[in-house]
PDB file of C-alpha atoms in Angstrom:
ATOM      1  CA  LYS A   1      -0.046  -0.079  -0.012  1.00  0.00           C
ATOM      2  CA  ALA A   2       1.627   3.161  -1.173  1.00  0.00           C
ATOM      3  CA  GLY A   3       2.124   5.946   1.516  1.00  0.00           C
ATOM      4  CA  VAL A   4       1.526   9.619   1.451  1.00  0.00           C
ATOM      5  CA  THR A   5       3.333  11.131  -1.645  1.00  0.00           C
ATOM      6  CA  GLN A   6       4.466  14.709  -1.759  1.00  0.00           C
ATOM      7  CA  THR A   7       5.986  16.470  -4.671  1.00  0.00           C
ATOM      8  CA  PRO A   8       8.136  18.262  -5.280  1.00  0.00           C
ATOM      9  CA  ARG A   9      10.634  17.057  -2.517  1.00  0.00           C
ATOM     10  CA  TYR A  10      12.829  20.132  -2.977  1.00  0.00           C
ATOM     11  CA  LEU A  11      12.420  23.520  -4.475  1.00  0.00           C
ATOM     12  CA  ILE A  12      14.036  26.992  -4.366  1.00  0.00           C
ATOM     13  CA  LYS A  13      12.152  30.100  -5.067  1.00  0.00           C
ATOM     14  CA  THR A  14      12.843  33.712  -4.782  1.00  0.00           C
ATOM     15  CA  ARG A  15      10.918  36.397  -2.782  1.00  0.00           C
ATOM     16  CA  GLY A  16       7.698  37.369  -4.274  1.00  0.00           C
ATOM     17  CA  GLN A  17       7.147  34.267  -6.344  1.00  0.00           C
ATOM     18  CA  GLN A  18       4.588  31.716  -5.629  1.00  0.00           C
ATOM     19  CA  VAL A  19       4.575  27.943  -5.104  1.00  0.00           C
ATOM     20  CA  THR A  20       2.310  25.034  -5.322  1.00  0.00           C
ATOM     21  CA  LEU A  21       2.937  21.956  -3.434  1.00  0.00           C
ATOM     22  CA  SER A  22       1.052  18.714  -4.148  1.00  0.00           C
ATOM     23  CA  CYS A  23       0.014  15.932  -1.739  1.00  0.00           C
ATOM     24  CA  SER A  24      -1.445  12.434  -2.599  1.00  0.00           C
ATOM     25  CA  PRO A  25      -2.992  10.515   0.344  1.00  0.00           C
ATOM     26  CA  ILE A  26      -2.932   6.961   1.132  1.00  0.00           C
ATOM     27  CA  SER A  27      -5.618   5.193  -1.121  1.00  0.00           C
ATOM     28  CA  GLY A  28      -8.965   5.349   0.735  1.00  0.00           C
ATOM     29  CA  HIS A  29      -8.061   8.419   3.185  1.00  0.00           C
ATOM     30  CA  ARG A  30     -10.278  11.187   2.733  1.00  0.00           C
ATOM     31  CA  SER A  31      -8.829  13.593   5.243  1.00  0.00           C
ATOM     32  CA  VAL A  32      -5.684  15.634   4.314  1.00  0.00           C
ATOM     33  CA  SER A  33      -3.816  18.099   6.627  1.00  0.00           C
ATOM     34  CA  TRP A  34      -0.850  20.346   6.017  1.00  0.00           C
ATOM     35  CA  TYR A  35       1.881  21.392   8.479  1.00  0.00           C
ATOM     36  CA  GLN A  36       4.839  23.805   8.342  1.00  0.00           C
ATOM     37  CA  GLN A  37       8.023  22.826  10.124  1.00  0.00           C
ATOM     38  CA  THR A  38      10.699  25.285  10.891  1.00  0.00           C
ATOM     39  CA  PRO A  39      13.758  25.114  13.399  1.00  0.00           C
ATOM     40  CA  GLY A  40      12.219  28.143  15.431  1.00  0.00           C
ATOM     41  CA  GLN A  41       8.498  27.375  15.485  1.00  0.00           C
ATOM     42  CA  GLY A  42       8.515  23.692  15.189  1.00  0.00           C
ATOM     43  CA  LEU A  43       5.434  21.973  13.541  1.00  0.00           C
ATOM     44  CA  GLN A  44       2.460  24.242  13.024  1.00  0.00           C
ATOM     45  CA  PHE A  45      -0.913  23.423  11.590  1.00  0.00           C
ATOM     46  CA  LEU A  46      -1.862  24.957   8.399  1.00  0.00           C
ATOM     47  CA  PHE A  47      -5.165  23.584   7.275  1.00  0.00           C
ATOM     48  CA  GLU A  48      -7.286  20.385   7.088  1.00  0.00           C
ATOM     49  CA  TYR A  49      -9.409  19.156   4.312  1.00  0.00           C
ATOM     50  CA  PHE A  50     -12.075  16.526   4.031  1.00  0.00           C
ATOM     51  CA  SER A  51     -14.285  15.722   0.993  1.00  0.00           C
ATOM     52  CA  GLU A  52     -13.046  18.843  -0.896  1.00  0.00           C
ATOM     53  CA  THR A  53     -14.031  21.151   2.058  1.00  0.00           C
ATOM     54  CA  GLN A  54     -11.712  23.007   4.444  1.00  0.00           C
ATOM     55  CA  ARG A  55     -12.859  22.039   7.781  1.00  0.00           C
ATOM     56  CA  ASN A  56     -10.168  23.645   9.924  1.00  0.00           C
ATOM     57  CA  LYS A  57      -7.523  26.377   9.475  1.00  0.00           C
ATOM     58  CA  GLY A  58      -4.458  27.348  11.477  1.00  0.00           C
ATOM     59  CA  ASN A  59      -3.092  30.905  12.106  1.00  0.00           C
ATOM     60  CA  PHE A  60      -1.432  31.757   8.939  1.00  0.00           C
ATOM     61  CA  PRO A  61      -1.830  34.545   6.610  1.00  0.00           C
ATOM     62  CA  GLY A  62      -4.074  34.598   3.598  1.00  0.00           C
ATOM     63  CA  ARG A  63      -1.134  33.995   1.356  1.00  0.00           C
ATOM     64  CA  PHE A  64      -1.230  30.433   2.352  1.00  0.00           C
ATOM     65  CA  SER A  65      -4.303  28.701   0.706  1.00  0.00           C
ATOM     66  CA  GLY A  66      -5.119  24.995  -0.219  1.00  0.00           C
ATOM     67  CA  ARG A  67      -7.741  22.845  -1.820  1.00  0.00           C
ATOM     68  CA  GLN A  68      -8.532  19.381  -2.100  1.00  0.00           C
ATOM     69  CA  PHE A  69      -9.859  17.421  -5.212  1.00  0.00           C
ATOM     70  CA  SER A  70     -12.494  14.778  -5.640  1.00  0.00           C
ATOM     71  CA  ASN A  71     -10.028  12.041  -5.521  1.00  0.00           C
ATOM     72  CA  SER A  72      -8.753  13.352  -2.179  1.00  0.00           C
ATOM     73  CA  ARG A  73      -5.525  14.746  -3.690  1.00  0.00           C
ATOM     74  CA  SER A  74      -4.557  18.136  -2.130  1.00  0.00           C
ATOM     75  CA  GLU A  75      -2.613  21.132  -2.947  1.00  0.00           C
ATOM     76  CA  MET A  76      -1.344  24.028  -1.083  1.00  0.00           C
ATOM     77  CA  ASN A  77      -0.174  27.292  -2.570  1.00  0.00           C
ATOM     78  CA  VAL A  78       1.772  30.214  -1.124  1.00  0.00           C
ATOM     79  CA  SER A  79       1.747  33.503  -2.910  1.00  0.00           C
ATOM     80  CA  THR A  80       4.338  36.340  -2.524  1.00  0.00           C
ATOM     81  CA  LEU A  81       6.800  34.178  -0.866  1.00  0.00           C
ATOM     82  CA  GLU A  82       8.883  35.667   1.896  1.00  0.00           C
ATOM     83  CA  LEU A  83      12.248  34.528   3.368  1.00  0.00           C
ATOM     84  CA  GLY A  84      10.358  33.219   6.383  1.00  0.00           C
ATOM     85  CA  ASP A  85       8.383  30.884   4.349  1.00  0.00           C
ATOM     86  CA  SER A  86      11.427  28.675   4.127  1.00  0.00           C
ATOM     87  CA  ALA A  87      10.355  25.419   5.753  1.00  0.00           C
ATOM     88  CA  LEU A  88       9.680  21.785   5.310  1.00  0.00           C
ATOM     89  CA  TYR A  89       5.924  21.502   4.351  1.00  0.00           C
ATOM     90  CA  LEU A  90       4.368  18.266   5.614  1.00  0.00           C
ATOM     91  CA  CYS A  91       1.219  16.625   4.418  1.00  0.00           C
ATOM     92  CA  ALA A  92      -0.659  13.878   6.332  1.00  0.00           C
ATOM     93  CA  SER A  93      -3.729  11.796   5.558  1.00  0.00           C
ATOM     94  CA  SER A  94      -5.995   9.830   7.671  1.00  0.00           C
ATOM     95  CA  LEU A  95      -8.879   7.411   7.145  1.00  0.00           C
ATOM     96  CA  ASP A  96     -11.884   9.270   7.837  1.00  0.00           C
ATOM     97  CA  LEU A  97     -13.701  11.588  10.343  1.00  0.00           C
ATOM     98  CA  ALA A  98     -15.783  10.251  13.301  1.00  0.00           C
ATOM     99  CA  GLY A  99     -18.567  12.423  14.270  1.00  0.00           C
ATOM    100  CA  GLY A 100     -17.037  15.349  12.333  1.00  0.00           C
ATOM    101  CA  VAL A 101     -13.750  15.409  14.136  1.00  0.00           C
ATOM    102  CA  ASN A 102     -10.680  13.743  12.955  1.00  0.00           C
ATOM    103  CA  THR A 103      -9.742  11.282  15.620  1.00  0.00           C
ATOM    104  CA  GLY A 104      -7.785   8.784  13.376  1.00  0.00           C
ATOM    105  CA  GLU A 105      -4.161   8.109  13.092  1.00  0.00           C
ATOM    106  CA  LEU A 106      -2.264  10.351  10.927  1.00  0.00           C
ATOM    107  CA  PHE A 107       0.295   9.292   8.301  1.00  0.00           C
ATOM    108  CA  PHE A 108       2.793  11.713   6.889  1.00  0.00           C
ATOM    109  CA  GLY A 109       4.714  12.085   3.755  1.00  0.00           C
ATOM    110  CA  GLU A 110       8.385  12.854   3.327  1.00  0.00           C
ATOM    111  CA  GLY A 111       7.739  16.699   2.988  1.00  0.00           C
ATOM    112  CA  SER A 112       8.472  19.357   0.505  1.00  0.00           C
ATOM    113  CA  ARG A 113      11.401  21.430   1.495  1.00  0.00           C
ATOM    114  CA  LEU A 114      11.080  25.012   0.318  1.00  0.00           C
ATOM    115  CA  THR A 115      13.773  27.528   0.227  1.00  0.00           C
ATOM    116  CA  VAL A 116      13.107  31.133  -0.420  1.00  0.00           C
ATOM    117  CA  LEU A 117      16.135  33.237  -1.510  1.00  0.00           C
TER     118      LEU A 117
ATOM    119  CA  LYS B   1      -4.682  27.797  24.579  1.00  0.00           C
ATOM    120  CA  GLN B   2      -3.377  24.259  24.350  1.00  0.00           C
ATOM    121  CA  GLU B   3       0.413  23.830  24.801  1.00  0.00           C
ATOM    122  CA  VAL B   4       2.567  20.831  24.484  1.00  0.00           C
ATOM    123  CA  THR B   5       5.849  20.312  26.128  1.00  0.00           C
ATOM    124  CA  GLN B   6       8.514  17.648  25.776  1.00  0.00           C
ATOM    125  CA  ILE B   7      11.240  16.969  28.200  1.00  0.00           C
ATOM    126  CA  PRO B   8      14.018  16.353  27.961  1.00  0.00           C
ATOM    127  CA  ALA B   9      14.816  18.346  24.803  1.00  0.00           C
ATOM    128  CA  ALA B  10      17.861  15.921  24.019  1.00  0.00           C
ATOM    129  CA  LEU B  11      18.971  12.648  25.334  1.00  0.00           C
ATOM    130  CA  SER B  12      22.039  10.490  24.916  1.00  0.00           C
ATOM    131  CA  VAL B  13      22.010   6.811  26.082  1.00  0.00           C
ATOM    132  CA  PRO B  14      24.150   3.673  25.460  1.00  0.00           C
ATOM    133  CA  GLU B  15      22.671   0.944  23.560  1.00  0.00           C
ATOM    134  CA  GLY B  16      20.569  -1.351  25.702  1.00  0.00           C
ATOM    135  CA  GLU B  17      19.096   1.138  28.123  1.00  0.00           C
ATOM    136  CA  ASN B  18      15.355   1.301  28.800  1.00  0.00           C
ATOM    137  CA  LEU B  19      14.307   4.951  28.469  1.00  0.00           C
ATOM    138  CA  VAL B  20      11.248   7.315  29.132  1.00  0.00           C
ATOM    139  CA  LEU B  21      10.227  10.275  27.030  1.00  0.00           C
ATOM    140  CA  ASN B  22       7.844  12.719  28.539  1.00  0.00           C
ATOM    141  CA  CYS B  23       4.988  14.886  26.970  1.00  0.00           C
ATOM    142  CA  SER B  24       2.929  17.230  29.040  1.00  0.00           C
ATOM    143  CA  PHE B  25      -0.072  19.166  27.706  1.00  0.00           C
ATOM    144  CA  THR B  26      -1.888  22.237  29.341  1.00  0.00           C
ATOM    145  CA  ASP B  27      -5.414  21.364  28.717  1.00  0.00           C
ATOM    146  CA  SER B  28      -6.802  17.825  29.483  1.00  0.00           C
ATOM    147  CA  ALA B  29      -9.746  18.330  26.957  1.00  0.00           C
ATOM    148  CA  ILE B  30      -8.273  16.114  24.164  1.00  0.00           C
ATOM    149  CA  TYR B  31      -9.588  13.519  21.685  1.00  0.00           C
ATOM    150  CA  ASN B  32      -6.255  11.688  21.500  1.00  0.00           C
ATOM    151  CA  LEU B  33      -2.493  11.789  21.603  1.00  0.00           C
ATOM    152  CA  GLN B  34      -0.100  10.420  18.990  1.00  0.00           C
ATOM    153  CA  TRP B  35       3.568   9.748  19.223  1.00  0.00           C
ATOM    154  CA  PHE B  36       5.811  10.113  16.110  1.00  0.00           C
ATOM    155  CA  ARG B  37       9.273   9.778  15.218  1.00  0.00           C
ATOM    156  CA  GLN B  38      11.295  11.914  12.659  1.00  0.00           C
ATOM    157  CA  ASP B  39      14.501  11.178  11.197  1.00  0.00           C
ATOM    158  CA  PRO B  40      16.742  14.124   9.909  1.00  0.00           C
ATOM    159  CA  GLY B  41      15.232  15.705   6.847  1.00  0.00           C
ATOM    160  CA  LYS B  42      12.529  13.125   6.697  1.00  0.00           C
ATOM    161  CA  GLY B  43       8.763  13.045   7.361  1.00  0.00           C
ATOM    162  CA  LEU B  44       7.016  11.805  10.536  1.00  0.00           C
ATOM    163  CA  THR B  45       6.416   8.040  11.248  1.00  0.00           C
ATOM    164  CA  SER B  46       3.605   7.239  13.485  1.00  0.00           C
ATOM    165  CA  LEU B  47       4.454   5.177  16.345  1.00  0.00           C
ATOM    166  CA  LEU B  48       1.273   4.990  18.649  1.00  0.00           C
ATOM    167  CA  LEU B  49      -2.106   6.556  18.888  1.00  0.00           C
ATOM    168  CA  ILE B  50      -3.948   6.685  22.214  1.00  0.00           C
ATOM    169  CA  GLN B  51      -7.744   7.746  22.270  1.00  0.00           C
ATOM    170  CA  SER B  52      -8.651   9.748  25.378  1.00  0.00           C
ATOM    171  CA  SER B  53     -10.633   6.834  26.819  1.00  0.00           C
ATOM    172  CA  GLN B  54      -7.390   4.688  26.693  1.00  0.00           C
ATOM    173  CA  ARG B  55      -4.519   4.425  29.318  1.00  0.00           C
ATOM    174  CA  GLU B  56      -1.873   2.880  27.056  1.00  0.00           C
ATOM    175  CA  GLN B  57      -0.846   1.549  23.828  1.00  0.00           C
ATOM    176  CA  THR B  58       1.970  -0.981  22.977  1.00  0.00           C
ATOM    177  CA  SER B  59       3.799  -1.756  19.805  1.00  0.00           C
ATOM    178  CA  GLY B  60       6.991  -4.009  20.124  1.00  0.00           C
ATOM    179  CA  ARG B  61       9.523  -2.375  22.280  1.00  0.00           C
ATOM    180  CA  LEU B  62       7.333   0.769  22.624  1.00  0.00           C
ATOM    181  CA  ASN B  63       4.781   1.502  25.169  1.00  0.00           C
ATOM    182  CA  ALA B  64       2.920   4.723  25.492  1.00  0.00           C
ATOM    183  CA  SER B  65       0.673   5.633  28.428  1.00  0.00           C
ATOM    184  CA  LEU B  66      -1.758   8.452  28.882  1.00  0.00           C
ATOM    185  CA  ASP B  67      -2.937  10.274  32.050  1.00  0.00           C
ATOM    186  CA  LYS B  68      -5.420  12.784  30.678  1.00  0.00           C
ATOM    187  CA  SER B  69      -6.267  14.292  34.199  1.00  0.00           C
ATOM    188  CA  SER B  70      -2.738  15.204  34.895  1.00  0.00           C
ATOM    189  CA  GLY B  71      -1.959  16.225  31.273  1.00  0.00           C
ATOM    190  CA  ARG B  72       0.870  13.651  30.746  1.00  0.00           C
ATOM    191  CA  SER B  73       1.984  11.008  28.486  1.00  0.00           C
ATOM    192  CA  THR B  74       5.160   8.898  28.412  1.00  0.00           C
ATOM    193  CA  LEU B  75       6.819   6.849  25.752  1.00  0.00           C
ATOM    194  CA  TYR B  76       8.832   3.882  27.006  1.00  0.00           C
ATOM    195  CA  ILE B  77      11.493   2.455  24.750  1.00  0.00           C
ATOM    196  CA  ALA B  78      12.749  -0.893  26.004  1.00  0.00           C
ATOM    197  CA  ALA B  79      16.204  -2.182  25.192  1.00  0.00           C
ATOM    198  CA  SER B  80      17.258   0.907  22.999  1.00  0.00           C
ATOM    199  CA  GLN B  81      19.239   0.304  19.837  1.00  0.00           C
ATOM    200  CA  PRO B  82      21.174   2.646  17.678  1.00  0.00           C
ATOM    201  CA  GLY B  83      18.454   2.648  15.147  1.00  0.00           C
ATOM    202  CA  ASP B  84      16.095   4.242  17.617  1.00  0.00           C
ATOM    203  CA  SER B  85      18.160   7.527  17.191  1.00  0.00           C
ATOM    204  CA  ALA B  86      15.715  10.142  15.949  1.00  0.00           C
ATOM    205  CA  THR B  87      13.462  13.104  17.120  1.00  0.00           C
ATOM    206  CA  TYR B  88      10.425  11.854  18.987  1.00  0.00           C
ATOM    207  CA  LEU B  89       7.325  14.108  18.792  1.00  0.00           C
ATOM    208  CA  CYS B  90       4.189  13.955  20.609  1.00  0.00           C
ATOM    209  CA  ALA B  91       0.967  15.589  19.313  1.00  0.00           C
ATOM    210  CA  VAL B  92      -2.582  16.076  20.889  1.00  0.00           C
ATOM    211  CA  ARG B  93      -5.776  16.477  19.086  1.00  0.00           C
ATOM    212  CA  ASP B  94      -7.318  19.483  21.110  1.00  0.00           C
ATOM    213  CA  TYR B  95     -10.965  19.071  21.761  1.00  0.00           C
ATOM    214  CA  ASN B  96     -11.694  22.770  21.716  1.00  0.00           C
ATOM    215  CA  THR B  97     -10.148  23.652  18.365  1.00  0.00           C
ATOM    216  CA  ASP B  98     -10.062  20.159  16.760  1.00  0.00           C
ATOM    217  CA  LYS B  99      -6.470  21.048  15.887  1.00  0.00           C
ATOM    218  CA  LEU B 100      -3.331  18.708  16.203  1.00  0.00           C
ATOM    219  CA  ILE B 101      -0.865  20.441  18.436  1.00  0.00           C
ATOM    220  CA  PHE B 102       2.628  19.358  18.475  1.00  0.00           C
ATOM    221  CA  GLY B 103       5.271  19.180  21.261  1.00  0.00           C
ATOM    222  CA  THR B 104       8.608  20.508  20.754  1.00  0.00           C
ATOM    223  CA  GLY B 105      10.368  17.144  20.395  1.00  0.00           C
ATOM    224  CA  THR B 106      13.004  15.040  22.205  1.00  0.00           C
ATOM    225  CA  ARG B 107      16.199  14.322  20.132  1.00  0.00           C
ATOM    226  CA  LEU B 108      17.406  10.856  21.052  1.00  0.00           C
ATOM    227  CA  GLN B 109      20.735   9.390  20.387  1.00  0.00           C
ATOM    228  CA  VAL B 110      21.552   5.904  21.229  1.00  0.00           C
ATOM    229  CA  PHE B 111      25.205   4.968  20.853  1.00  0.00           C
ATOM    230  CA  PRO B 112      26.820   1.550  20.501  1.00  0.00           C
TER     231      PRO B 112
END
Protein backbone atom coordinates (compact mmCIF):
# COMPACT_ATOMS: atom_id res chain seq x y z
CA LYS A 1 0.00 0.00 0.00
CA ALA A 2 1.58 3.26 -1.11
CA GLY A 3 2.14 5.92 1.53
CA VAL A 4 1.52 9.63 1.38
CA THR A 5 3.30 11.15 -1.62
CA GLN A 6 4.42 14.75 -1.73
CA THR A 7 5.85 16.59 -4.71
CA PRO A 8 8.18 18.25 -5.31
CA ARG A 9 10.58 17.10 -2.59
CA TYR A 10 12.84 20.13 -2.90
CA LEU A 11 12.41 23.52 -4.48
CA ILE A 12 14.07 26.91 -4.47
CA LYS A 13 12.16 30.12 -5.09
CA THR A 14 12.87 33.81 -4.79
CA ARG A 15 10.97 36.38 -2.76
CA GLY A 16 7.73 37.46 -4.36
CA GLN A 17 7.21 34.29 -6.33
CA GLN A 18 4.47 31.77 -5.65
CA VAL A 19 4.66 28.03 -5.13
CA THR A 20 2.26 25.09 -5.35
CA LEU A 21 2.86 21.87 -3.43
CA SER A 22 1.03 18.62 -4.05
CA CYS A 23 -0.01 15.78 -1.76
CA SER A 24 -1.48 12.40 -2.69
CA PRO A 25 -2.96 10.65 0.36
CA ILE A 26 -2.98 6.96 1.10
CA SER A 27 -5.60 5.23 -1.00
CA GLY A 28 -8.97 5.37 0.76
CA HIS A 29 -8.01 8.25 3.04
CA ARG A 30 -10.30 11.22 2.70
CA SER A 31 -8.79 13.63 5.21
CA VAL A 32 -5.66 15.61 4.35
CA SER A 33 -3.90 18.13 6.56
CA TRP A 34 -0.88 20.35 6.04
CA TYR A 35 1.84 21.45 8.46
CA GLN A 36 4.80 23.79 8.35
CA GLN A 37 7.97 22.80 10.16
CA THR A 38 10.74 25.29 10.94
CA PRO A 39 13.61 25.13 13.44
CA GLY A 40 12.28 28.12 15.34
CA GLN A 41 8.54 27.41 15.45
CA GLY A 42 8.46 23.64 15.23
CA LEU A 43 5.46 21.99 13.62
CA GLN A 44 2.48 24.26 13.02
CA PHE A 45 -0.90 23.37 11.60
CA LEU A 46 -1.87 25.05 8.33
CA PHE A 47 -5.21 23.55 7.27
CA GLU A 48 -7.25 20.39 7.03
CA TYR A 49 -9.51 19.15 4.23
CA PHE A 50 -12.17 16.51 4.04
CA SER A 51 -14.28 15.74 0.98
CA GLU A 52 -13.04 18.85 -0.85
CA THR A 53 -14.02 21.12 2.06
CA GLN A 54 -11.69 22.97 4.37
CA ARG A 55 -12.80 21.98 7.85
CA ASN A 56 -10.11 23.66 9.91
CA LYS A 57 -7.48 26.33 9.49
CA GLY A 58 -4.41 27.43 11.41
CA ASN A 59 -3.15 30.93 12.12
CA PHE A 60 -1.38 31.70 8.88
CA PRO A 61 -1.85 34.73 6.60
CA GLY A 62 -4.10 34.58 3.56
CA ARG A 63 -1.05 34.05 1.32
CA PHE A 64 -1.32 30.41 2.35
CA SER A 65 -4.17 28.57 0.70
CA GLY A 66 -5.11 25.05 -0.18
CA ARG A 67 -7.67 22.86 -1.84
CA GLN A 68 -8.68 19.26 -2.13
CA PHE A 69 -9.87 17.48 -5.24
CA SER A 70 -12.55 14.84 -5.64
CA ASN A 71 -9.90 12.08 -5.60
CA SER A 72 -8.70 13.40 -2.19
CA ARG A 73 -5.43 14.73 -3.59
CA SER A 74 -4.59 18.10 -2.15
CA GLU A 75 -2.54 21.11 -3.09
CA MET A 76 -1.34 24.06 -1.09
CA ASN A 77 -0.26 27.37 -2.53
CA VAL A 78 1.86 30.13 -1.06
CA SER A 79 1.80 33.45 -2.88
CA THR A 80 4.19 36.38 -2.60
CA LEU A 81 6.86 34.29 -0.93
CA GLU A 82 8.86 35.71 1.96
CA LEU A 83 12.18 34.55 3.36
CA GLY A 84 10.37 33.30 6.47
CA ASP A 85 8.36 30.87 4.38
CA SER A 86 11.44 28.68 4.02
CA ALA A 87 10.43 25.46 5.74
CA LEU A 88 9.61 21.80 5.43
CA TYR A 89 5.95 21.47 4.43
CA LEU A 90 4.39 18.24 5.54
CA CYS A 91 1.17 16.64 4.44
CA ALA A 92 -0.69 14.00 6.42
CA SER A 93 -3.64 11.81 5.58
CA SER A 94 -6.03 9.85 7.72
CA LEU A 95 -8.81 7.41 7.06
CA ASP A 96 -11.97 9.29 7.95
CA LEU A 97 -13.73 11.47 10.40
CA ALA A 98 -15.74 10.20 13.32
CA GLY A 99 -18.57 12.49 14.37
CA GLY A 100 -17.10 15.35 12.38
CA VAL A 101 -13.76 15.35 14.20
CA ASN A 102 -10.66 13.67 12.90
CA THR A 103 -9.69 11.24 15.66
CA GLY A 104 -7.82 8.90 13.38
CA GLU A 105 -4.16 8.07 13.11
CA LEU A 106 -2.23 10.46 10.88
CA PHE A 107 0.27 9.25 8.30
CA PHE A 108 2.79 11.75 6.98
CA GLY A 109 4.61 12.15 3.71
CA GLU A 110 8.32 12.92 3.37
CA GLY A 111 7.63 16.61 2.95
CA SER A 112 8.48 19.35 0.48
CA ARG A 113 11.48 21.44 1.49
CA LEU A 114 11.05 25.00 0.29
CA THR A 115 13.93 27.47 0.27
CA VAL A 116 13.14 31.11 -0.42
CA LEU A 117 16.09 33.28 -1.50
CA LYS B 1 -4.69 27.73 24.62
CA GLN B 2 -3.32 24.19 24.42
CA GLU B 3 0.44 23.92 24.78
CA VAL B 4 2.51 20.75 24.52
CA THR B 5 5.94 20.39 26.08
CA GLN B 6 8.46 17.58 25.83
CA ILE B 7 11.21 16.94 28.31
CA PRO B 8 14.10 16.39 27.91
CA ALA B 9 14.87 18.26 24.70
CA ALA B 10 17.78 15.92 24.02
CA LEU B 11 18.91 12.60 25.38
CA SER B 12 22.00 10.47 24.74
CA VAL B 13 22.11 6.90 26.06
CA PRO B 14 24.16 3.73 25.50
CA GLU B 15 22.64 0.88 23.57
CA GLY B 16 20.49 -1.49 25.62
CA GLU B 17 19.11 1.04 28.08
CA ASN B 18 15.41 1.35 28.78
CA LEU B 19 14.30 4.94 28.53
CA VAL B 20 11.30 7.19 29.05
CA LEU B 21 10.32 10.25 27.05
CA ASN B 22 7.86 12.70 28.54
CA CYS B 23 5.08 14.77 27.01
CA SER B 24 2.95 17.29 28.92
CA PHE B 25 -0.10 19.20 27.75
CA THR B 26 -1.84 22.09 29.47
CA ASP B 27 -5.49 21.32 28.73
CA SER B 28 -6.85 17.84 29.48
CA ALA B 29 -9.65 18.28 26.94
CA ILE B 30 -8.20 16.18 24.15
CA TYR B 31 -9.51 13.57 21.74
CA ASN B 32 -6.28 11.63 21.51
CA LEU B 33 -2.49 11.75 21.65
CA GLN B 34 -0.12 10.43 19.01
CA TRP B 35 3.61 9.71 19.17
CA PHE B 36 5.81 10.10 16.10
CA ARG B 37 9.46 9.73 15.24
CA GLN B 38 11.27 11.89 12.71
CA ASP B 39 14.60 11.09 11.13
CA PRO B 40 16.72 14.04 9.94
CA GLY B 41 15.26 15.66 6.83
CA LYS B 42 12.40 13.19 6.71
CA GLY B 43 8.70 13.13 7.38
CA LEU B 44 7.02 11.82 10.52
CA THR B 45 6.45 8.15 11.20
CA SER B 46 3.49 7.27 13.39
CA LEU B 47 4.42 5.14 16.39
CA LEU B 48 1.37 4.95 18.64
CA LEU B 49 -2.06 6.55 18.89
CA ILE B 50 -3.88 6.67 22.23
CA GLN B 51 -7.51 7.73 22.29
CA SER B 52 -8.64 9.79 25.29
CA SER B 53 -10.55 6.83 26.74
CA GLN B 54 -7.45 4.61 26.71
CA ARG B 55 -4.62 4.45 29.24
CA GLU B 56 -1.87 2.87 27.15
CA GLN B 57 -0.85 1.37 23.84
CA THR B 58 1.96 -1.01 22.99
CA SER B 59 3.84 -1.80 19.81
CA GLY B 60 6.90 -4.02 19.98
CA ARG B 61 9.48 -2.39 22.24
CA LEU B 62 7.37 0.76 22.58
CA ASN B 63 4.77 1.46 25.21
CA ALA B 64 2.91 4.75 25.54
CA SER B 65 0.75 5.74 28.47
CA LEU B 66 -1.75 8.54 28.83
CA ASP B 67 -2.91 10.26 32.02
CA LYS B 68 -5.37 12.79 30.69
CA SER B 69 -6.32 14.26 34.05
CA SER B 70 -2.73 15.21 34.83
CA GLY B 71 -1.93 16.21 31.26
CA ARG B 72 0.88 13.71 30.77
CA SER B 73 2.00 10.97 28.45
CA THR B 74 5.14 8.88 28.49
CA LEU B 75 6.79 6.87 25.74
CA TYR B 76 8.77 3.93 27.08
CA ILE B 77 11.42 2.41 24.81
CA ALA B 78 12.78 -0.92 25.93
CA ALA B 79 16.28 -2.16 25.13
CA SER B 80 17.21 0.85 23.01
CA GLN B 81 19.15 0.37 19.79
CA PRO B 82 21.20 2.77 17.61
CA GLY B 83 18.39 2.59 15.05
CA ASP B 84 16.12 4.26 17.59
CA SER B 85 18.12 7.47 17.20
CA ALA B 86 15.71 10.14 15.95
CA THR B 87 13.57 13.01 17.15
CA TYR B 88 10.42 11.89 18.95
CA LEU B 89 7.34 14.11 18.81
CA CYS B 90 4.06 13.91 20.62
CA ALA B 91 0.90 15.62 19.43
CA VAL B 92 -2.55 16.06 20.96
CA ARG B 93 -5.83 16.51 19.12
CA ASP B 94 -7.27 19.43 21.01
CA TYR B 95 -10.96 19.11 21.92
CA ASN B 96 -11.72 22.82 21.77
CA THR B 97 -10.12 23.60 18.39
CA ASP B 98 -10.02 20.16 16.72
CA LYS B 99 -6.41 20.98 15.83
CA LEU B 100 -3.39 18.74 16.21
CA ILE B 101 -0.91 20.50 18.50
CA PHE B 102 2.68 19.28 18.44
CA GLY B 103 5.26 19.24 21.17
CA THR B 104 8.78 20.56 20.74
CA GLY B 105 10.32 17.10 20.42
CA THR B 106 13.02 15.04 22.14
CA ARG B 107 16.16 14.36 20.15
CA LEU B 108 17.37 10.88 21.07
CA GLN B 109 20.81 9.48 20.34
CA VAL B 110 21.57 5.84 21.15
CA PHE B 111 25.27 5.03 20.85
CA PRO B 112 26.79 1.54 20.50
